[in-house]
Short mmCIF file of C-alpha atoms and ligand atoms in Angstrom, two decimals:
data_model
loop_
_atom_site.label_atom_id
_atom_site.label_comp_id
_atom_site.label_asym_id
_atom_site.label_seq_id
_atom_site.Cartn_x
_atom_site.Cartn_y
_atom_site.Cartn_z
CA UNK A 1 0.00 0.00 0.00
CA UNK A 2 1.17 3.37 -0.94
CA UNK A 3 2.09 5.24 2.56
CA UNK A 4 0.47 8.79 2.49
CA UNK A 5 3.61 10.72 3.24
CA UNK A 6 5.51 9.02 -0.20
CA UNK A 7 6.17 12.05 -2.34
CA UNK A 8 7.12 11.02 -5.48
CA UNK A 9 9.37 12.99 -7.90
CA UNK A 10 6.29 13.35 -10.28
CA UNK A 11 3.91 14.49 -7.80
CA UNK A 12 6.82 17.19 -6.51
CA UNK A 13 7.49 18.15 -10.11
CA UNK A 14 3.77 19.08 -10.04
CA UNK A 15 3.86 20.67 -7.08
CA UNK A 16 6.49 22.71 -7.91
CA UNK A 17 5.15 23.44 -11.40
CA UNK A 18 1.32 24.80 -9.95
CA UNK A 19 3.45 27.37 -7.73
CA UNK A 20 4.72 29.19 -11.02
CA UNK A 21 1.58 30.95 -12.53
CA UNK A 22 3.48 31.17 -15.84
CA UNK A 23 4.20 27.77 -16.22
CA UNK A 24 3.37 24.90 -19.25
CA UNK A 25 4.41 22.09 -17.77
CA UNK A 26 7.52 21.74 -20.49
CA UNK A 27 9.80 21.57 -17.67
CA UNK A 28 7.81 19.25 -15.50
CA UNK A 29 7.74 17.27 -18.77
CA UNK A 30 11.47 17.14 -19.43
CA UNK A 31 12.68 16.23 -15.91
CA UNK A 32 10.08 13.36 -16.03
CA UNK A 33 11.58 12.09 -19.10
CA UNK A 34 15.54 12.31 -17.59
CA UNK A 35 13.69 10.56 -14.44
CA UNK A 36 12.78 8.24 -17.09
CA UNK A 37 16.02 7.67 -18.94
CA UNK A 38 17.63 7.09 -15.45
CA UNK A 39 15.79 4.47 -14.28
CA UNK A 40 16.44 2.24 -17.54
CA UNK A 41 19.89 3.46 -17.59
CA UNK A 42 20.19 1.99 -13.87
CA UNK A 43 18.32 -1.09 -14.26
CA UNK A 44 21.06 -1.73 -17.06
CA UNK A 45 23.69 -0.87 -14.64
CA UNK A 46 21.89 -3.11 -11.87
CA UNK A 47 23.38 -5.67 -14.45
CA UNK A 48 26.14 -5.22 -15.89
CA UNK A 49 28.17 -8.06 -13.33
CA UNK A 50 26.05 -10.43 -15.32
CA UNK A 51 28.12 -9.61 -18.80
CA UNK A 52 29.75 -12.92 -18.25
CA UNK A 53 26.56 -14.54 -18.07
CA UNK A 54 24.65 -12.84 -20.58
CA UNK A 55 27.51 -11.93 -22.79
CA UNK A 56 30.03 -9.24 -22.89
CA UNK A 57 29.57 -5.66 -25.02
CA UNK A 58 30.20 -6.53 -28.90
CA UNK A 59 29.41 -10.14 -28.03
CA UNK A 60 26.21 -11.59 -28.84
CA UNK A 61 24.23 -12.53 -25.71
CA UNK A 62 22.28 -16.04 -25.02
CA UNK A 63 19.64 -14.36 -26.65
CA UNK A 64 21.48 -14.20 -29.79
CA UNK A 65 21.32 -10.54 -29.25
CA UNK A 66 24.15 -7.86 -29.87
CA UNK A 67 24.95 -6.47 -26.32
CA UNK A 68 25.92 -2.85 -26.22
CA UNK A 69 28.47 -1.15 -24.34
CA UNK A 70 26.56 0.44 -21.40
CA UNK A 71 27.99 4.18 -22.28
CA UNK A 72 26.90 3.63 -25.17
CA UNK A 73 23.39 2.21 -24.35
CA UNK A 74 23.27 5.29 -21.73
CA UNK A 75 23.73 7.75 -24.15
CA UNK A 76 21.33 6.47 -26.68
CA UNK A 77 18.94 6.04 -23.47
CA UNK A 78 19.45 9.66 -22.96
CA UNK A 79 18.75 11.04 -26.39
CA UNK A 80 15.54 8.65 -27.06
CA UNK A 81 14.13 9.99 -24.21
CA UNK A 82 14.11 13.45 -25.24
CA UNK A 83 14.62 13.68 -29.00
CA UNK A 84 10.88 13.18 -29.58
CA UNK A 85 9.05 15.39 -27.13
CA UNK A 86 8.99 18.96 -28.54
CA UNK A 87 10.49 20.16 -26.07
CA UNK A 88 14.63 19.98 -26.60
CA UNK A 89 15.98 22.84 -29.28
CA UNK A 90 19.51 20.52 -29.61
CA UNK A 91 21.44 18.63 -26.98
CA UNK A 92 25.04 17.40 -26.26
CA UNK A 93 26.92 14.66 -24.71
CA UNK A 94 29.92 13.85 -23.49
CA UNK A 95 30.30 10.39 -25.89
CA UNK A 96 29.57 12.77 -28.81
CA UNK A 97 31.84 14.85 -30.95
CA UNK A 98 29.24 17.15 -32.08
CA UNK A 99 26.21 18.80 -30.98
CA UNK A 100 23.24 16.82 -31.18
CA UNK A 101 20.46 17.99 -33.78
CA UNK A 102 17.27 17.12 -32.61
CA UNK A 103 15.47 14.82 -35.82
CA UNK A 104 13.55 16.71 -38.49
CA UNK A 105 11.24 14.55 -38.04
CA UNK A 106 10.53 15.87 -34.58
CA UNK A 107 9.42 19.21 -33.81
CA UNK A 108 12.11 21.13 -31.58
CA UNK A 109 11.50 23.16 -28.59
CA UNK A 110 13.14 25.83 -26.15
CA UNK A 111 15.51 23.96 -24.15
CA UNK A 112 18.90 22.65 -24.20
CA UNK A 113 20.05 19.92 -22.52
CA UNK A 114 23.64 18.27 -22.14
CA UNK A 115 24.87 14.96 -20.43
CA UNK A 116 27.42 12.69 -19.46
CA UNK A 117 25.05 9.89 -19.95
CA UNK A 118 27.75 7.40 -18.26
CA UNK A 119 30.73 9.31 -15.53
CA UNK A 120 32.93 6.79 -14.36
CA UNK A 121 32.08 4.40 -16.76
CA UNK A 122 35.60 2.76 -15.85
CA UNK A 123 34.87 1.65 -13.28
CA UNK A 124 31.44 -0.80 -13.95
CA UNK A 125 33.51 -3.62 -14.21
CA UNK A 126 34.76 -3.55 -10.74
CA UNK A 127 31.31 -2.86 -9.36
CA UNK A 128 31.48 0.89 -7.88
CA UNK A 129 28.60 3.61 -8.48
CA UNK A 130 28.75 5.96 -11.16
CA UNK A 131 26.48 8.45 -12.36
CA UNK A 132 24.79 10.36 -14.96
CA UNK A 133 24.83 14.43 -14.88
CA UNK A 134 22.54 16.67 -16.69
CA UNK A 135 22.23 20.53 -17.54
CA UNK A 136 19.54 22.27 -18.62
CA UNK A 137 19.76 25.78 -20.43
CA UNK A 138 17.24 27.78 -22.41
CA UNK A 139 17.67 28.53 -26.52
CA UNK A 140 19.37 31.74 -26.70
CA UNK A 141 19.41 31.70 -30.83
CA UNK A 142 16.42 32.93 -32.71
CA UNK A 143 16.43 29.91 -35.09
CA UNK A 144 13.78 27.20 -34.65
CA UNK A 145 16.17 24.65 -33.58
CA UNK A 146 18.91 25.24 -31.73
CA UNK A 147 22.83 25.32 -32.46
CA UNK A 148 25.95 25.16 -31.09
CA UNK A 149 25.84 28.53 -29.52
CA UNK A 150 22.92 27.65 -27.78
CA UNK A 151 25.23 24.71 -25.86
CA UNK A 152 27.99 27.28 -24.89
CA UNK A 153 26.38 29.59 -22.40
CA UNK A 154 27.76 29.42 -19.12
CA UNK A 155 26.57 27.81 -15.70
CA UNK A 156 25.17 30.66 -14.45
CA UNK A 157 22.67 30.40 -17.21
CA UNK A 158 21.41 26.94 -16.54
CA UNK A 159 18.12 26.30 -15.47
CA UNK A 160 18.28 23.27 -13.92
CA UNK A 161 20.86 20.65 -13.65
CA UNK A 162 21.74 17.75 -11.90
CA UNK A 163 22.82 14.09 -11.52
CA UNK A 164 21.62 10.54 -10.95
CA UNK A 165 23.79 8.04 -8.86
CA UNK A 166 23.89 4.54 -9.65
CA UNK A 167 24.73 3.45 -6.00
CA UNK A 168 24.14 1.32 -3.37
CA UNK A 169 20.96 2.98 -4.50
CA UNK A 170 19.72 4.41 -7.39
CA UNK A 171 19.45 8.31 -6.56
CA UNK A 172 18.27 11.18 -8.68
CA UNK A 173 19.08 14.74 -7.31
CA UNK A 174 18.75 18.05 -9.09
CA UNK A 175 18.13 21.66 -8.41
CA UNK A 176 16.04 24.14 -10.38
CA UNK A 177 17.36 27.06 -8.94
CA UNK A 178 15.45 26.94 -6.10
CA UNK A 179 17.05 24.39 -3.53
CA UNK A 180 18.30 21.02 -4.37
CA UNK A 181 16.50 17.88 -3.89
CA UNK A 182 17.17 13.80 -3.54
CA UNK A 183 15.09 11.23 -4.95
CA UNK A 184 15.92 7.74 -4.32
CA UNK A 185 14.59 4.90 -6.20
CA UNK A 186 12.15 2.85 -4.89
CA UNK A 187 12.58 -0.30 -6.92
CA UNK A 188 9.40 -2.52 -5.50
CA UNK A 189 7.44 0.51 -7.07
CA UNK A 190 9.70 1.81 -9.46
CA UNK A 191 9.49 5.11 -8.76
CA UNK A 192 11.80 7.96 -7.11
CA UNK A 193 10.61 9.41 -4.22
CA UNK A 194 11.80 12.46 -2.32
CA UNK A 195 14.17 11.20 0.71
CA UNK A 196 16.51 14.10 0.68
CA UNK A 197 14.40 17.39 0.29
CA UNK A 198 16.28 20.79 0.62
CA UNK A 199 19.83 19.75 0.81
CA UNK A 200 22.50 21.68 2.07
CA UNK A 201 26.03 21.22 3.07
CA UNK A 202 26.64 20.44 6.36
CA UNK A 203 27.83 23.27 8.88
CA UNK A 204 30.52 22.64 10.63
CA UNK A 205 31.67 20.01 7.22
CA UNK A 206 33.61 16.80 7.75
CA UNK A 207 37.46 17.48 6.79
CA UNK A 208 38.18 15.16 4.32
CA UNK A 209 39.68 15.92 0.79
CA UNK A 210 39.28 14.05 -2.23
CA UNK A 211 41.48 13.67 -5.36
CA UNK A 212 43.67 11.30 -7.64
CA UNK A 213 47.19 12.08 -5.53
CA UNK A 214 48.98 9.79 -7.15
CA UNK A 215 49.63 13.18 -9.51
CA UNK A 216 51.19 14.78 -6.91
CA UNK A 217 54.63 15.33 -8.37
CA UNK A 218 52.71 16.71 -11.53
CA UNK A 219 50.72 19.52 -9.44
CA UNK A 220 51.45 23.00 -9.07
CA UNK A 221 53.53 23.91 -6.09
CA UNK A 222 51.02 25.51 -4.67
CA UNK A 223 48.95 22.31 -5.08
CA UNK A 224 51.19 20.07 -3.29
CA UNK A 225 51.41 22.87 -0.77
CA UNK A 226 47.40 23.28 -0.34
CA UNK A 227 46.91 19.13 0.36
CA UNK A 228 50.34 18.99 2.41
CA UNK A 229 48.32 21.44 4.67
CA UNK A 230 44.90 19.48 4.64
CA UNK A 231 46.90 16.91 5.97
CA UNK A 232 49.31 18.33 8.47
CA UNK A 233 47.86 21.19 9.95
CA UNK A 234 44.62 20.91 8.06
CA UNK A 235 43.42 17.91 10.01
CA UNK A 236 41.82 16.21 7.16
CA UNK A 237 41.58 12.61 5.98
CA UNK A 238 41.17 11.48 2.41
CA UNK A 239 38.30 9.19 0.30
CA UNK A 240 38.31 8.82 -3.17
CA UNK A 241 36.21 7.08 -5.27
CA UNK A 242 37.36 8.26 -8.66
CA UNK A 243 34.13 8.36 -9.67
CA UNK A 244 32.78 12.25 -9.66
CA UNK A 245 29.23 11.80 -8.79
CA UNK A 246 30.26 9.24 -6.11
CA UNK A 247 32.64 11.62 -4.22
CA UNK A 248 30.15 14.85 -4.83
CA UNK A 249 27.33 12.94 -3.67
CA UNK A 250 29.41 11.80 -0.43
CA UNK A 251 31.08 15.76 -0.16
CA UNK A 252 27.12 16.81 -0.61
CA UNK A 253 26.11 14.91 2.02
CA UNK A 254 29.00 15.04 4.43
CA UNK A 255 31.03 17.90 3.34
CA UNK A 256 34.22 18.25 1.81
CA UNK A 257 36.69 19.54 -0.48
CA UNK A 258 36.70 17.60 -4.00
CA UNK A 259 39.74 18.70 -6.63
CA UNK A 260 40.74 17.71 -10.05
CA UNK A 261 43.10 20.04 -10.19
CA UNK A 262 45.56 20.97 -13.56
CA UNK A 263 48.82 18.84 -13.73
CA UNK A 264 51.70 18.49 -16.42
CA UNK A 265 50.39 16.12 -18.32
CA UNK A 266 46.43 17.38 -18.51
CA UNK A 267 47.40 21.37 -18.11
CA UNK A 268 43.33 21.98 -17.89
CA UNK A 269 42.62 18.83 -15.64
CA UNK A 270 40.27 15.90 -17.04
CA UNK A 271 36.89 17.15 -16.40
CA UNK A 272 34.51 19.00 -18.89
CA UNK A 273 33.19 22.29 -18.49
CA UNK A 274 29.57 21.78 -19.77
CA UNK A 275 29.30 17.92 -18.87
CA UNK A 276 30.19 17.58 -15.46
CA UNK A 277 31.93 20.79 -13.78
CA UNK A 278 28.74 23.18 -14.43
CA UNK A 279 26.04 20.97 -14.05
CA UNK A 280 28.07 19.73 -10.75
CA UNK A 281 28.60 23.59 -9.79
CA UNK A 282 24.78 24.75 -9.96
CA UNK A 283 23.72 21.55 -7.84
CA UNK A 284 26.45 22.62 -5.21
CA UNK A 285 25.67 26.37 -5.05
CA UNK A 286 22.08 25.60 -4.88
CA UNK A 287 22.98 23.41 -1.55
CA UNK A 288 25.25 26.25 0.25
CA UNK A 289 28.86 25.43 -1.01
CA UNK A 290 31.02 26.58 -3.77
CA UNK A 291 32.45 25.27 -7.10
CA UNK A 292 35.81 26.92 -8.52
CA UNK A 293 38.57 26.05 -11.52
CA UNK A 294 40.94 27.58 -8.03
CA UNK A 295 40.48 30.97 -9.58
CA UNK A 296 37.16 32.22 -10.24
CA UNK A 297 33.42 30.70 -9.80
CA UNK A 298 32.66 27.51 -12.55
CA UNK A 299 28.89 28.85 -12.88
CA UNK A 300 31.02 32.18 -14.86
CA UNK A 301 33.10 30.71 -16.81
CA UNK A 302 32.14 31.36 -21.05
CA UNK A 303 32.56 28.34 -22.55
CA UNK A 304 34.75 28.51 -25.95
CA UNK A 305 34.25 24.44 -26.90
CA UNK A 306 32.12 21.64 -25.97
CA UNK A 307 34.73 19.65 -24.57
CA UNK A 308 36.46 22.23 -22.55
CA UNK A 309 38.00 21.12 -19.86
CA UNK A 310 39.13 22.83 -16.65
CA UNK A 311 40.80 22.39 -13.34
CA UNK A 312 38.18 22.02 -10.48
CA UNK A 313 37.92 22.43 -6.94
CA UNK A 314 34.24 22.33 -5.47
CA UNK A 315 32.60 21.51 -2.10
CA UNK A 316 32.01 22.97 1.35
CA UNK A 317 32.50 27.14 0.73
CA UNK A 318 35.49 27.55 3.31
CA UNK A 319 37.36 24.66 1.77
CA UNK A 320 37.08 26.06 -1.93
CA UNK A 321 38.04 29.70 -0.33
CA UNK A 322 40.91 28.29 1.21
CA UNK A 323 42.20 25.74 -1.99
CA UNK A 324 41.99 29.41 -3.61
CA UNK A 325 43.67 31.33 -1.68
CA UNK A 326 46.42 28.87 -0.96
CA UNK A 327 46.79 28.51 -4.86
CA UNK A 328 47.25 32.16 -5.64
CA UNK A 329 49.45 32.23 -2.99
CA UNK A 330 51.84 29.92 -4.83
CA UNK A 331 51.07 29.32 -8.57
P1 AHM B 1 34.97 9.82 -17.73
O1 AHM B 1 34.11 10.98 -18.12
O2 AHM B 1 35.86 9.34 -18.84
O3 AHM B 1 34.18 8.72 -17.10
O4 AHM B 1 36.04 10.37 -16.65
C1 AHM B 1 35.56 11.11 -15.57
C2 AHM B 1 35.95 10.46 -14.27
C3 AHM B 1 35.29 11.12 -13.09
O5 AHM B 1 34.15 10.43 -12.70
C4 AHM B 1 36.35 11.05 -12.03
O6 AHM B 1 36.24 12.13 -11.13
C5 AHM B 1 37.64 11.10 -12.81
O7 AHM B 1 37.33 10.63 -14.11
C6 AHM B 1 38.73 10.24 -12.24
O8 AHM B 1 39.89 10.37 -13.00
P2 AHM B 1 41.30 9.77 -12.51
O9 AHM B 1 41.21 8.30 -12.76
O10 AHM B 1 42.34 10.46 -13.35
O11 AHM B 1 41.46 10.09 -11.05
MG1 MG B 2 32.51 12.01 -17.71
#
């Protein structure tokens, strides 16, 4: 039996939709539809330690079926979710080149949206959670279907964003600019339902950094200098998952300091502007903390390419000040 205080992510979507007097439901709609996506996108995850059962990607399965890689499922999950609804001007993803057209066949509509169907994808075959992270930005070109311009505005012009973590359970949390809010996946019911409403930071946060430090002797000096500190006088202690919605979602909960910070051989860091640091940065600003490339705010930064990359430090707001400060101190 349904208990009466369930609040599913549908029923909050509504919710939140009859507050605005303006609004067509378009939005509602779309996050549906990623709610959507994500819950086939997980159930595939859910089974991907059964490849050697059911066959591995490229293989054929004991269905006689081709089985896909699961990136590449993901992202397809992603796009035939929203390609069809009227509602999506264009979109782009992390697994392609290009931006994404949406079908002539299919009438286009006002928003943007841009994934990393699959973060982390690395690390399925060892069993640890990774995610899927979504932006959301509204057509700033006057054609009727939008263009590659209309993928390069920055964070601070997102209207929503947000991730789902394939975890110990399936979660789905996002922000529309007005707080951000969990979802986990009920899977005797198959629905998400709110478990996390209004999440913030904690206050005082748990000291504990998080980054790949087996780069240390590529860092910056002032770097090496920053997590020397954390861990001397600092009085942190370290997790890393090396999987970036796993460690947000912990730093999110717990608080933190997360860093992919620039290093000799990757002079901008690993991770994308528009796939995971902005979507990530409006999601963490909406819950209290901060978001930073160690000079200036992520949700300002002007995109120049799809597959920008930049340096990034995000997490509880003293922690960011402080990774900042120390950096400028010693380039
Ligand atoms: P991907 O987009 O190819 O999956 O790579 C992104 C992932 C992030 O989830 C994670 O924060 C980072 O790569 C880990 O990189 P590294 O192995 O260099 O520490
Ligand atoms: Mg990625």
């Amino acid at each position: 039996m349904l208990q009466s205080h369930v609040v599913t992510i549908s029923r909050f979507l509504i919710d939140a939709e009859r507050k605005q007097p303006h609004a067509t439901g378009a939005f509602t709609s779309l996050l549906s539809d990623i709610a959507l996506a994500a819950k086939v996108i997980g159930r595939e995850v859910n089974k991907a330690g059964l490849v050697d059962i059911l066959g591995a990607a490229g293989d054929e399965n004991v269905h006689g079926e081709q089985v896909q890689k699961l990136d590449v499922f993901a992202n397809q999950v992603m796009f035939r979710a929203l390609d069809h609804t009227g509602l999506v001007a264009c979109m782009a993803s992390e697994e392609n080149e290009t931006f994404i057209p949406i079908p002539d066949k299919f009438p286009a509509g006002d928003y943007v949206v841009i994934y990393d169907p699959l973060d982390g994808s690395s690390n399925i075959d060892v069993n640890v959670s990774i995610g899927t992270i979504f932006s959301i930005h509204k057509k700033i070109t006057d054609g009727e279907r939008g263009t590659l311009a209309d993928c390069l505005q920055p964070g601070s012009r997102q209207v929503a964003a947000g991730y789902i973590l394939y975890g110990s359970s399936t979660m789905m949390v996002y922000t529309t600019g007005a707080g951000v809010h969990g979802f986990t996946l009920d899977p005797s019911i198959g629905e998400f339902v709110l478990s996390h409403p209004l999440l913030r930071f904690p206050d005082p946060p748990k000291k504990v950094y998080s980054v790949n430090e087996a780069y240390y002797a590529r860092w910056s000096r002032g770097q090496q200098r920053l997590v020397s500190h954390l861990k001397t006088d600092g009085g942190f202690g370290s997790r890393y998952i090396g999987s970036l919605v796993a460690d947000m979602h912990r730093i999110l909960l717990q608080g933190g300091l997360f860093m992919y910070p620039a290093e000799t051989q990757n002079p901008q860091g690993k991770l994308r502007l528009l796939y995971e640091a902005a979507p990530m940065a409006m999601v963490i600003e909406q819950a209290g903390g901060r978001a930073s490339n160690g000079i200036m705010d992520v949700m300002d930064i002007q995109p120049e390419s799809l597959h920008q990359r930049i340096p990034l430090y995000m997490g509880s707001k003293d922690f960011v000040d402080l990774a900042e400060k120390m950096l400028a101190e010693s380039p």
